[in-house]
Coordinates of C-alpha atoms and ligand atoms in Angstrom, one line a residue:
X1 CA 36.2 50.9 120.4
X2 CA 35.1 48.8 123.3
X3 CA 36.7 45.4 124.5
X4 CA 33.5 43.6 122.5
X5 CA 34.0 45.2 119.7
X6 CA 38.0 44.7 119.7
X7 CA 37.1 40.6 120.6
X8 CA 34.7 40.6 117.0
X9 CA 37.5 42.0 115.5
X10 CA 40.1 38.9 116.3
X11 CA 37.5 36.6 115.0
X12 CA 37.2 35.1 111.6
X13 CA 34.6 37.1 110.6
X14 CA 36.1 39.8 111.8
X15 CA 40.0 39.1 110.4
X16 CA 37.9 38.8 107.3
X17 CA 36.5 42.0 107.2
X18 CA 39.7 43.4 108.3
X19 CA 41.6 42.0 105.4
X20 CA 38.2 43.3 102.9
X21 CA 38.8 46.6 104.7
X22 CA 42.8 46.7 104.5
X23 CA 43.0 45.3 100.5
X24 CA 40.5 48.5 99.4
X25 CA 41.0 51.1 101.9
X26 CA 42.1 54.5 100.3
X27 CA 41.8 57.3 102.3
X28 CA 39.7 59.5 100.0
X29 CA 37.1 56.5 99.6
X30 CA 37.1 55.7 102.9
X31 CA 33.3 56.8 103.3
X32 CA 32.4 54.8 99.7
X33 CA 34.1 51.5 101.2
X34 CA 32.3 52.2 104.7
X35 CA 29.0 51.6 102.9
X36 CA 29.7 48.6 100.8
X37 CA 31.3 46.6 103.5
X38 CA 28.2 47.5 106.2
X39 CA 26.5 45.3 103.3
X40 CA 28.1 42.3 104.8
X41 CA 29.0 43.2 108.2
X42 CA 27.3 45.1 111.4
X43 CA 28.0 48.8 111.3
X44 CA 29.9 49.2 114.1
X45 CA 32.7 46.5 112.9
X46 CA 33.0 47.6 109.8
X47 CA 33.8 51.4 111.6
X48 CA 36.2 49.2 114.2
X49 CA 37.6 47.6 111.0
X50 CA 38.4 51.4 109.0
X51 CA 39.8 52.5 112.3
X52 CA 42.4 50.0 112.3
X53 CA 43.3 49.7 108.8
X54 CA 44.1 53.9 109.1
X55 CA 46.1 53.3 112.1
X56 CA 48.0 50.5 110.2
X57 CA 48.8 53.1 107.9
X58 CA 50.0 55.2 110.1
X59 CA 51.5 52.9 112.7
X60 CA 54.1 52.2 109.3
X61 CA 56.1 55.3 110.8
X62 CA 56.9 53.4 113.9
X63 CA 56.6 49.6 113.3
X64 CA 57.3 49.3 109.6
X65 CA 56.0 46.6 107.4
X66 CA 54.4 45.0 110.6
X67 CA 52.5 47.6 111.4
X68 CA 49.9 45.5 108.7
X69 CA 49.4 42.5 111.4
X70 CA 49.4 44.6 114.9
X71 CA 46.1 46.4 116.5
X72 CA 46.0 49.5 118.2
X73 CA 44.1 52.4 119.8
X74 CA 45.2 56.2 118.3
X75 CA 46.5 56.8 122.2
X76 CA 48.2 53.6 122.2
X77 CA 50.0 54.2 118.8
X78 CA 50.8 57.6 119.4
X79 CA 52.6 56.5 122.8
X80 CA 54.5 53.7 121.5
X81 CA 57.9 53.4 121.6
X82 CA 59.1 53.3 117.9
X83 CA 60.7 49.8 117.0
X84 CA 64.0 50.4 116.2
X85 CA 64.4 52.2 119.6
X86 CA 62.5 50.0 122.0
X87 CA 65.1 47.2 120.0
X88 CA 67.8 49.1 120.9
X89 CA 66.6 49.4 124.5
X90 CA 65.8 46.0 124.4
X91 CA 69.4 44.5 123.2
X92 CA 70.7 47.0 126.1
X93 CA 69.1 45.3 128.6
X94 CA 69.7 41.6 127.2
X95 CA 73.5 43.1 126.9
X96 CA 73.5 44.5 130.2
X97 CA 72.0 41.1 132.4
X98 CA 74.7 38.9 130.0
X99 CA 77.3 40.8 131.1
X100 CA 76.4 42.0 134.9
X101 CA 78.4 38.5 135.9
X102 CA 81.6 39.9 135.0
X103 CA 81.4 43.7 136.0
X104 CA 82.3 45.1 139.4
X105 CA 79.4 47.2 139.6
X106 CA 78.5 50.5 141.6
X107 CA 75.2 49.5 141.2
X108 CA 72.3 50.3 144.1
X109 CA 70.6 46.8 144.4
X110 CA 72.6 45.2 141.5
X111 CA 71.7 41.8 140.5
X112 CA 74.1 39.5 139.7
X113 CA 73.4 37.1 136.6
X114 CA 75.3 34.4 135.1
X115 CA 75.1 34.9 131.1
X116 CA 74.6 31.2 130.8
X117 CA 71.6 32.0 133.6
X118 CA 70.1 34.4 130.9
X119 CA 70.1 31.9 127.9
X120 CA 69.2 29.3 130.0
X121 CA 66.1 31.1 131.3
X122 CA 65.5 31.9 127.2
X123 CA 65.0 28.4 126.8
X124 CA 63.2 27.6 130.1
X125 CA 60.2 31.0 129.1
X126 CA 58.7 28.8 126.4
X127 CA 58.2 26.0 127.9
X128 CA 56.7 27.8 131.1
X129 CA 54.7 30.5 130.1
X130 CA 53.2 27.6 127.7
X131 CA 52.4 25.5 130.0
X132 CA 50.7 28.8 131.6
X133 CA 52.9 28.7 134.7
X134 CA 56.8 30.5 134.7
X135 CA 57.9 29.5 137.7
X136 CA 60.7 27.6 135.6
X137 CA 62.5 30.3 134.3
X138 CA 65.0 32.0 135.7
X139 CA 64.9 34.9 137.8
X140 CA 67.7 36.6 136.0
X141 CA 66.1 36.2 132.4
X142 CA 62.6 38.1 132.9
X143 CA 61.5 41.1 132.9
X144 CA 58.6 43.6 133.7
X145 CA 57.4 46.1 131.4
X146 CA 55.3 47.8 133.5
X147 CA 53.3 50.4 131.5
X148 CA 52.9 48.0 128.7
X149 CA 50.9 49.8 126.2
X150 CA 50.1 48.1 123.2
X151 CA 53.7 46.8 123.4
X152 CA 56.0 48.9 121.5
X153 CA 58.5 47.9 124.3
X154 CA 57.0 44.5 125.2
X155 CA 57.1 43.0 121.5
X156 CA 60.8 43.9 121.1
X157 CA 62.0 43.0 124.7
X158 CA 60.3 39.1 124.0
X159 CA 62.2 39.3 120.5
X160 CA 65.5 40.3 122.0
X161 CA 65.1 37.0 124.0
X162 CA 64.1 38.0 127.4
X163 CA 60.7 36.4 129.5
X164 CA 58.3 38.9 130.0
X165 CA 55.6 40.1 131.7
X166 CA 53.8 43.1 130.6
X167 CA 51.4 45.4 132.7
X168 CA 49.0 47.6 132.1
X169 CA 46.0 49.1 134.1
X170 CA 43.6 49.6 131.0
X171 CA 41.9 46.4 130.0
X172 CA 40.9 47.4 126.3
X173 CA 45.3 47.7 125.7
X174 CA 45.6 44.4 127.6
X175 CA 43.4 42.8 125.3
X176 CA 45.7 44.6 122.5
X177 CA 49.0 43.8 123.8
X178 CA 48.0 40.1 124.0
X179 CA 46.8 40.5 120.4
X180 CA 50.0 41.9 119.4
X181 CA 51.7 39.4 121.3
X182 CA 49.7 36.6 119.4
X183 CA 50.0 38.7 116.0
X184 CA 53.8 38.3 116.2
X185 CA 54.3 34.9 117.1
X186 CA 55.5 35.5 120.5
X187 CA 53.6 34.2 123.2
X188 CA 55.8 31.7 124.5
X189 CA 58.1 34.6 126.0
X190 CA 56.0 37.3 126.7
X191 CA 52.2 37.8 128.4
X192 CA 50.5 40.6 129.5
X193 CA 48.5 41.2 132.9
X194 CA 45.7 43.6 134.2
X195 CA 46.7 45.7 137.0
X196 CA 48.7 49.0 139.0
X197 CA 52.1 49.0 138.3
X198 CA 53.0 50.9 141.4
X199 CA 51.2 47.5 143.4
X200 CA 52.6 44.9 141.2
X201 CA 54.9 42.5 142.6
X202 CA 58.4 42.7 141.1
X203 CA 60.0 40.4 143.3
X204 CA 60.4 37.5 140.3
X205 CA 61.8 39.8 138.3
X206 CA 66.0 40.8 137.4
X207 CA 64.7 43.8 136.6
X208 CA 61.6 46.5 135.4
X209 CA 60.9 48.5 132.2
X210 CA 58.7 51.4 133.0
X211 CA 57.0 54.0 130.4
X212 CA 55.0 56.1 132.2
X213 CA 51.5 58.3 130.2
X214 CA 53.4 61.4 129.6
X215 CA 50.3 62.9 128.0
X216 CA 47.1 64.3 129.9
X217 CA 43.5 63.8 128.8
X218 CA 43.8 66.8 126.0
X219 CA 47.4 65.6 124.7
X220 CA 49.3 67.8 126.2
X221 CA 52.6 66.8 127.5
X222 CA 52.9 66.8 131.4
X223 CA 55.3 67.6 134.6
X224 CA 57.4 64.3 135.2
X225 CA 55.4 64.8 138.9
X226 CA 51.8 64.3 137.1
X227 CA 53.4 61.2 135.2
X228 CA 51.3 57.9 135.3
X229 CA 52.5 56.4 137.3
X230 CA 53.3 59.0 139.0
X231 CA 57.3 60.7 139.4
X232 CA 57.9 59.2 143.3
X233 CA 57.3 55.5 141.3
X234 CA 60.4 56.1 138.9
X235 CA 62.5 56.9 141.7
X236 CA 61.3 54.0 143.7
X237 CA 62.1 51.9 140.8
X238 CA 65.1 53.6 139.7
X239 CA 66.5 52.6 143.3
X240 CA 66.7 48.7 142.0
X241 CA 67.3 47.1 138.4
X242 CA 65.4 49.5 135.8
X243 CA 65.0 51.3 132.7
X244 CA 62.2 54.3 132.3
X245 CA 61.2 56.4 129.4
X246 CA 60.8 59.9 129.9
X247 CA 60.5 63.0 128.1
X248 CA 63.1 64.0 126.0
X249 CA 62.9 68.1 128.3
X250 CA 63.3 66.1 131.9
X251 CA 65.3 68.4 133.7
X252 CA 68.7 67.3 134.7
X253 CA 68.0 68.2 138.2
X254 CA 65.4 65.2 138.6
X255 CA 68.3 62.2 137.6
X256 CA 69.3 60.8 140.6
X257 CA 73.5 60.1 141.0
X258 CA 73.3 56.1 140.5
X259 CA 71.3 56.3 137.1
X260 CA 72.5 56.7 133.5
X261 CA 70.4 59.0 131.4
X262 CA 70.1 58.6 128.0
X263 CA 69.0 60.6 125.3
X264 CA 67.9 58.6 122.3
X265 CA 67.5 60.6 118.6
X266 CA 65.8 58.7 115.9
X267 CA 65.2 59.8 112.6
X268 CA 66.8 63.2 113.3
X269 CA 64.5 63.5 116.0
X270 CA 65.1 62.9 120.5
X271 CA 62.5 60.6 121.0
X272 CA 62.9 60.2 124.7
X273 CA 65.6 60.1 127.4
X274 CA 66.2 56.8 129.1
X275 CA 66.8 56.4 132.5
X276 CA 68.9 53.3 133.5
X277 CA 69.9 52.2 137.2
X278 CA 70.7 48.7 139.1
X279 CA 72.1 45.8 136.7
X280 CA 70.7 47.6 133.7
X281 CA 73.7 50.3 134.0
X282 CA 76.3 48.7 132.0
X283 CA 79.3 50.1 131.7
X284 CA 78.6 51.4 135.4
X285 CA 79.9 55.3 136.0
X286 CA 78.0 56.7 133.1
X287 CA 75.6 59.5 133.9
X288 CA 75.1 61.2 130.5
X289 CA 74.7 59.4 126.9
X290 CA 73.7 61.0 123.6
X291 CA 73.0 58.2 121.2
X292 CA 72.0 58.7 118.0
X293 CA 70.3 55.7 115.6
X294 CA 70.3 56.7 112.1
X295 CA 68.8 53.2 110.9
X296 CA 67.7 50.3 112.2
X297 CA 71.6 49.2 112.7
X298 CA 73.5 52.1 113.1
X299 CA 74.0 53.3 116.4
X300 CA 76.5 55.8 117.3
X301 CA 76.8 56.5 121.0
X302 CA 78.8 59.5 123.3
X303 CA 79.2 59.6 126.9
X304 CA 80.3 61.6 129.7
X305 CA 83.2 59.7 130.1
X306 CA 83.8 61.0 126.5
X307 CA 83.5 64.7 127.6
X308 CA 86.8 66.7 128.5
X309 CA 83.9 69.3 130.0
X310 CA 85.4 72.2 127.8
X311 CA 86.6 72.6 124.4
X312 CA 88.4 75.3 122.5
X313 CA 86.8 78.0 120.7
X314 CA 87.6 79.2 116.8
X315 CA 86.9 81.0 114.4
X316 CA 85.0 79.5 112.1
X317 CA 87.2 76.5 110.0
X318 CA 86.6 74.7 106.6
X319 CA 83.3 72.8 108.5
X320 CA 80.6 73.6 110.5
X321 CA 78.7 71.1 112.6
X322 CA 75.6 71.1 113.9
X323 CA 75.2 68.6 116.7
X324 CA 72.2 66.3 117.0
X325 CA 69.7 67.3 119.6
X326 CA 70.5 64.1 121.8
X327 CA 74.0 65.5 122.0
X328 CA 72.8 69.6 122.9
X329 CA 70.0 67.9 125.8
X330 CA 72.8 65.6 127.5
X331 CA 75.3 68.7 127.3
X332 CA 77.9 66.6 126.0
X333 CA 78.8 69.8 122.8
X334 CA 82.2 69.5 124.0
X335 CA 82.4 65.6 124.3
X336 CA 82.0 66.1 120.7
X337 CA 83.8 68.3 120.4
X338 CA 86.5 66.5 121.4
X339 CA 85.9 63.9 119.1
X340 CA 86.0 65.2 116.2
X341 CA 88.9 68.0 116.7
X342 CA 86.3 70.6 116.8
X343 CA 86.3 73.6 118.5
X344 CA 83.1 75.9 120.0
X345 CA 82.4 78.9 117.7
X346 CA 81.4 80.3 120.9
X347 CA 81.8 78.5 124.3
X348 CA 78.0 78.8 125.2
X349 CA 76.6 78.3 121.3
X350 CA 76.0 74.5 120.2
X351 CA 77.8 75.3 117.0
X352 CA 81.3 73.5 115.8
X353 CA 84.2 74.1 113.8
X354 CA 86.8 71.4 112.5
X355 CA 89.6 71.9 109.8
X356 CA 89.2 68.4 108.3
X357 CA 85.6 66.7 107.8
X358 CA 84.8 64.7 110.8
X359 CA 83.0 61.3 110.2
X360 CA 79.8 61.3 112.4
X361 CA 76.1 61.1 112.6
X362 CA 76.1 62.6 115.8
X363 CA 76.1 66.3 113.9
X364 CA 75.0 67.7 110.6
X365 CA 77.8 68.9 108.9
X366 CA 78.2 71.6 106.7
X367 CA 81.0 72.7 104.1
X368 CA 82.0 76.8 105.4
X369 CA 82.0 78.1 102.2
X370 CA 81.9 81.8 103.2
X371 CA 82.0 84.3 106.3
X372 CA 80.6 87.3 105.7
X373 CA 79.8 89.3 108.9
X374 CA 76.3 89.8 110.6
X375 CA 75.5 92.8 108.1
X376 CA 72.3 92.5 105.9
X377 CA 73.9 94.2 103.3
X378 CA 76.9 92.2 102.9
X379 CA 74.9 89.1 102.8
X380 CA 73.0 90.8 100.1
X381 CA 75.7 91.1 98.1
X382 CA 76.6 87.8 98.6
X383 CA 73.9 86.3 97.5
X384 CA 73.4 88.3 94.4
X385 CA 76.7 87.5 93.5
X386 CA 75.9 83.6 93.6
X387 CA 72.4 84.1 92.2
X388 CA 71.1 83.0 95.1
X389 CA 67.2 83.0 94.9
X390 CA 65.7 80.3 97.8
X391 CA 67.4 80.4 101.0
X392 CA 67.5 78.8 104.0
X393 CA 68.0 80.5 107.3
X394 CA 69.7 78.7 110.4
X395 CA 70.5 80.8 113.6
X396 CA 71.5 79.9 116.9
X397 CA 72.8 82.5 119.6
X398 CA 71.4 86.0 117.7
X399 CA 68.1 87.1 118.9
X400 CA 66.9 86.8 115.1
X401 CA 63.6 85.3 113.6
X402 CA 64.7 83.5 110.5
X403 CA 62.1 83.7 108.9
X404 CA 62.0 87.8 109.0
X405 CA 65.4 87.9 108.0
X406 CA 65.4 85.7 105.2
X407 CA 62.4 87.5 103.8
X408 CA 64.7 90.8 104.3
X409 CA 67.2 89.3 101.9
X410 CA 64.6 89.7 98.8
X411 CA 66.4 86.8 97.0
X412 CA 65.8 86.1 93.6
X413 CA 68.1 84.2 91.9
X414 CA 67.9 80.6 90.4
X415 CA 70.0 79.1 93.4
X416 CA 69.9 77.7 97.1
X417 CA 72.1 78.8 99.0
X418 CA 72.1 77.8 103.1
X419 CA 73.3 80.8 105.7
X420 CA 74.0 80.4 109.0
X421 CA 73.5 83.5 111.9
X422 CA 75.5 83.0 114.7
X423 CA 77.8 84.1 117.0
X424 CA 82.1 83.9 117.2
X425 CA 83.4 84.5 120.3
X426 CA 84.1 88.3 118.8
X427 CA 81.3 89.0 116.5
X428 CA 78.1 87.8 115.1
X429 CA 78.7 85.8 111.8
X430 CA 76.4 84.7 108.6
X431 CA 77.9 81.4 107.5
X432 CA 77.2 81.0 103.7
X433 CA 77.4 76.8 104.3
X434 CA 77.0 73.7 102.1
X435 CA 75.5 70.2 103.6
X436 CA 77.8 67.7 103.4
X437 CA 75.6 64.9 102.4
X438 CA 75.6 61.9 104.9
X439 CA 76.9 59.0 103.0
X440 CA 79.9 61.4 102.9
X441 CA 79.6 61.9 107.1
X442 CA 78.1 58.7 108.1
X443 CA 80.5 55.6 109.8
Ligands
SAM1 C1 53.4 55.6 127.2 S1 52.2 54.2 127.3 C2 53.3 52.8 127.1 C3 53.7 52.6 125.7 C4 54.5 51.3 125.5 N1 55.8 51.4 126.1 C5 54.7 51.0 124.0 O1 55.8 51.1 123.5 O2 53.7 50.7 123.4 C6 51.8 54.3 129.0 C7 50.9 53.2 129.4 O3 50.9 53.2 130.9 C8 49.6 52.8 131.3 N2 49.5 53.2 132.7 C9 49.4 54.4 133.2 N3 49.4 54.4 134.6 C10 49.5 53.1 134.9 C11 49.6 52.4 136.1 N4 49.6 53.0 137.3 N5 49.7 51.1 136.1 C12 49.7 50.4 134.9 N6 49.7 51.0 133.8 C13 49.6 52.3 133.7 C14 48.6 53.5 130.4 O4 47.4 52.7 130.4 C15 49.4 53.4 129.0 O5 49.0 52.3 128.3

């Protein structure tokens, strides 16, 4: 879709057609409603029109019920920041700046900003940016997404209160953004410019929100040194007031000693890591955070200041725990540990063990309802003897394909039954386990 083409779209002809095109689209009949609606409208609309209605669809995933009234390109959905996490990122940073006047602060280059500042400067954006000039509003209420996209980020910073200014260096997405921007109302705090991030000035600004293209030209994720912008701009903006997304695999080795880095699971999934430095640290000393967001209001959060750095080792207990991904990529297993009384099953295996069930949604936790040792015959008989005929295989620390071994098992009972392949610190172990469902685990 070209910038034209996008421009017929946000017309009334064209929100027609889009609304034709969104009340009868159905996958299957897609081609069949192509043809009726080219009737009425010029073929290349009507194909502009389809395209958006199936990204709508599938946009649902990230932006919910919204997704319905937002535009998007397939590169510019599939890079979006989810909303529930770019509104967690975004209360962070509203958070962070209210509080920054009362913190010491460690910071490099911290800002200091008076909470009544921040509102203040909430009230001053609409007026400003409405009258097409900001120069009102407080320095210490806006904000620079840099990287804008199609506003994942941008939509929920604006909504979280903040005045801000969105970037982006491809002028179809600007055009998008400032659709978006328009779609939800939110103009008066937010607008959207053409141009580098790594030349824009930030100097009005308390701070930057950077999500660099992680993704070359055939999809394929990339080295945090081919980002766009590049790896050397993160730093640079790392060095003042920031937050950056990155990829969930950046090695430790690249987060500098001032910034807090963040890994962010959603949906059972670590979306991204987040990298926070300058007044956007808040509480300042934190360098590792697993933070888990089950729905669009729970957030359960563990730090390094958590972390005792080492945890006992057991035998397996009466519950196993799996821990979240967020908590296995920010090595914080034995800040968890220690939270819930667990204990390693092994002291290098991201498995725990508890007496008592733990309340958390920062592991998966199973009932132990059997140890049998790491012996395909004895879990044989197990399994006969529960009538075990569908089983699933977990395994962490065994060099053992899961799915080879379950097939081994020849299973043909009328039950499920869950095993788990690991390691004690003595012997390898399959754990006949039982989920604990999460309204029993969750806070
Ligand atoms: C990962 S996407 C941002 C997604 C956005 N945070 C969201 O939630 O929708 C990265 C964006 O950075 C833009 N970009 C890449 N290099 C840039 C640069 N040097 N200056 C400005 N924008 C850039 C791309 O055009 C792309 O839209």
């Amino acid at each position: 879709m070209d910038r034209e083409l996008f421009r017929q779209l946000l017309t009334p002809t064209g929100q027609d057609l889009l609304a034709q095109a969104a009340a009868a689209y159905d996958e299957r009949s897609a081609v069949d409603l192509a043809s009726r609606l080219r009737r009425s409208y010029p073929g290349d609309l009507v194909a502009a029109a389809l395209t958006q209605v199936a990204l709508r669809r599938q946009a649902r995933a990230k932006f919910g019920e919204e997704a319905d009234r937002l535009f998007f390109t397939r590169e510019g959905l599939e890079q979006a920041t989810p909303a529930p996490v770019a509104t967690y990122r975004a209360s962070r940073i509203m958070a962070a700046l209210r509080a920054s006047d009362t913190d010491d602060g460690d910071t490099v280059e911290s800002d200091t900003v008076e909470s009544d500042t921040v509102e203040a400067g909430v009230d001053a954006a609409a007026e400003a940016l409405q009258s097409g000039t900001d120069a009102d509003v407080p320095h210490a209420a806006r904000v620079v997404d840099l990287c804008c996209g199609v506003g994942g980020d941008l939509l929920a910073l604006a909504r979280s209160g903040l005045s801000v200014t969105g970037v982006d260096q491809d002028p179809l997405t600007v055009e998008i953004a400032r659709a978006n921007l328009a779609a939800c109302d939110l103009t008066d705090r937010a607008r959207v410019e053409l141009g580098d991030a790594t030349t824009f000035d930030r100097s009005g600004y308390a701070g930057a929100v950077a999500d660099p293209a992680r993704r070359s030209a055939r999809g394929r994720a990339v080295n945090p040194a081919d980002y766009s912008p590049p790896w050397w701009f993160v730093e640079e903006l790392l060095r003042g007031t920031a937050c950056v997304k990155t990829a969930p695999t950046l090695p430790h080795e690249l987060i500098a000693d001032h910034v807090e880095a963040e890994w962010i699971s959603y949906r059972g999934e670590v979306k991204e890591v987040a990298l926070w430095s300058g007044a956007f640290r808040r509480p300042v000393g934190v360098r590792r955070r697993a933070t888990v967001l089950s729905d669009e209001t729970s957030v359960t959060t563990l730090t390094d200041a958590d972390d005792p750095g080492s945890a006992p080792v057991s035998d397996p207990l009466a519950y196993l725990y799996e821990p979240d991904n967020a908590v296995i990529r920010s090595r914080l297993v034995t800040g968890l540990a220690a939270r819930i009384d667990g204990a390693l099953l092994h002291p290098r295996i991201a498995y725990l063990t508890s007496t008592e069930l733990r309340h958390t949604t920062l592991a998966r936790a199973y009932r132990i309802q059997e140890v049998l040792p790491y012996d395909i015959k004895a879990v044989r008989r197990a399994l006969r003897q529960r009538e075990a005929g569908t089983v699933t295989v977990k395994t962490r620390g065994l060099d053992l394909d899961p799915e080879a071994f379950r097939k081994r098992l020849g299973a043909r009972g009328p039950h499920h039954v869950t095993l788990v392949a690991t390691r004690t610190q003595r012997r390898g172990v399959v754990l006949v386990v039982e989920p604990v469902s999460t309204s029993e685990t969750a806070h």
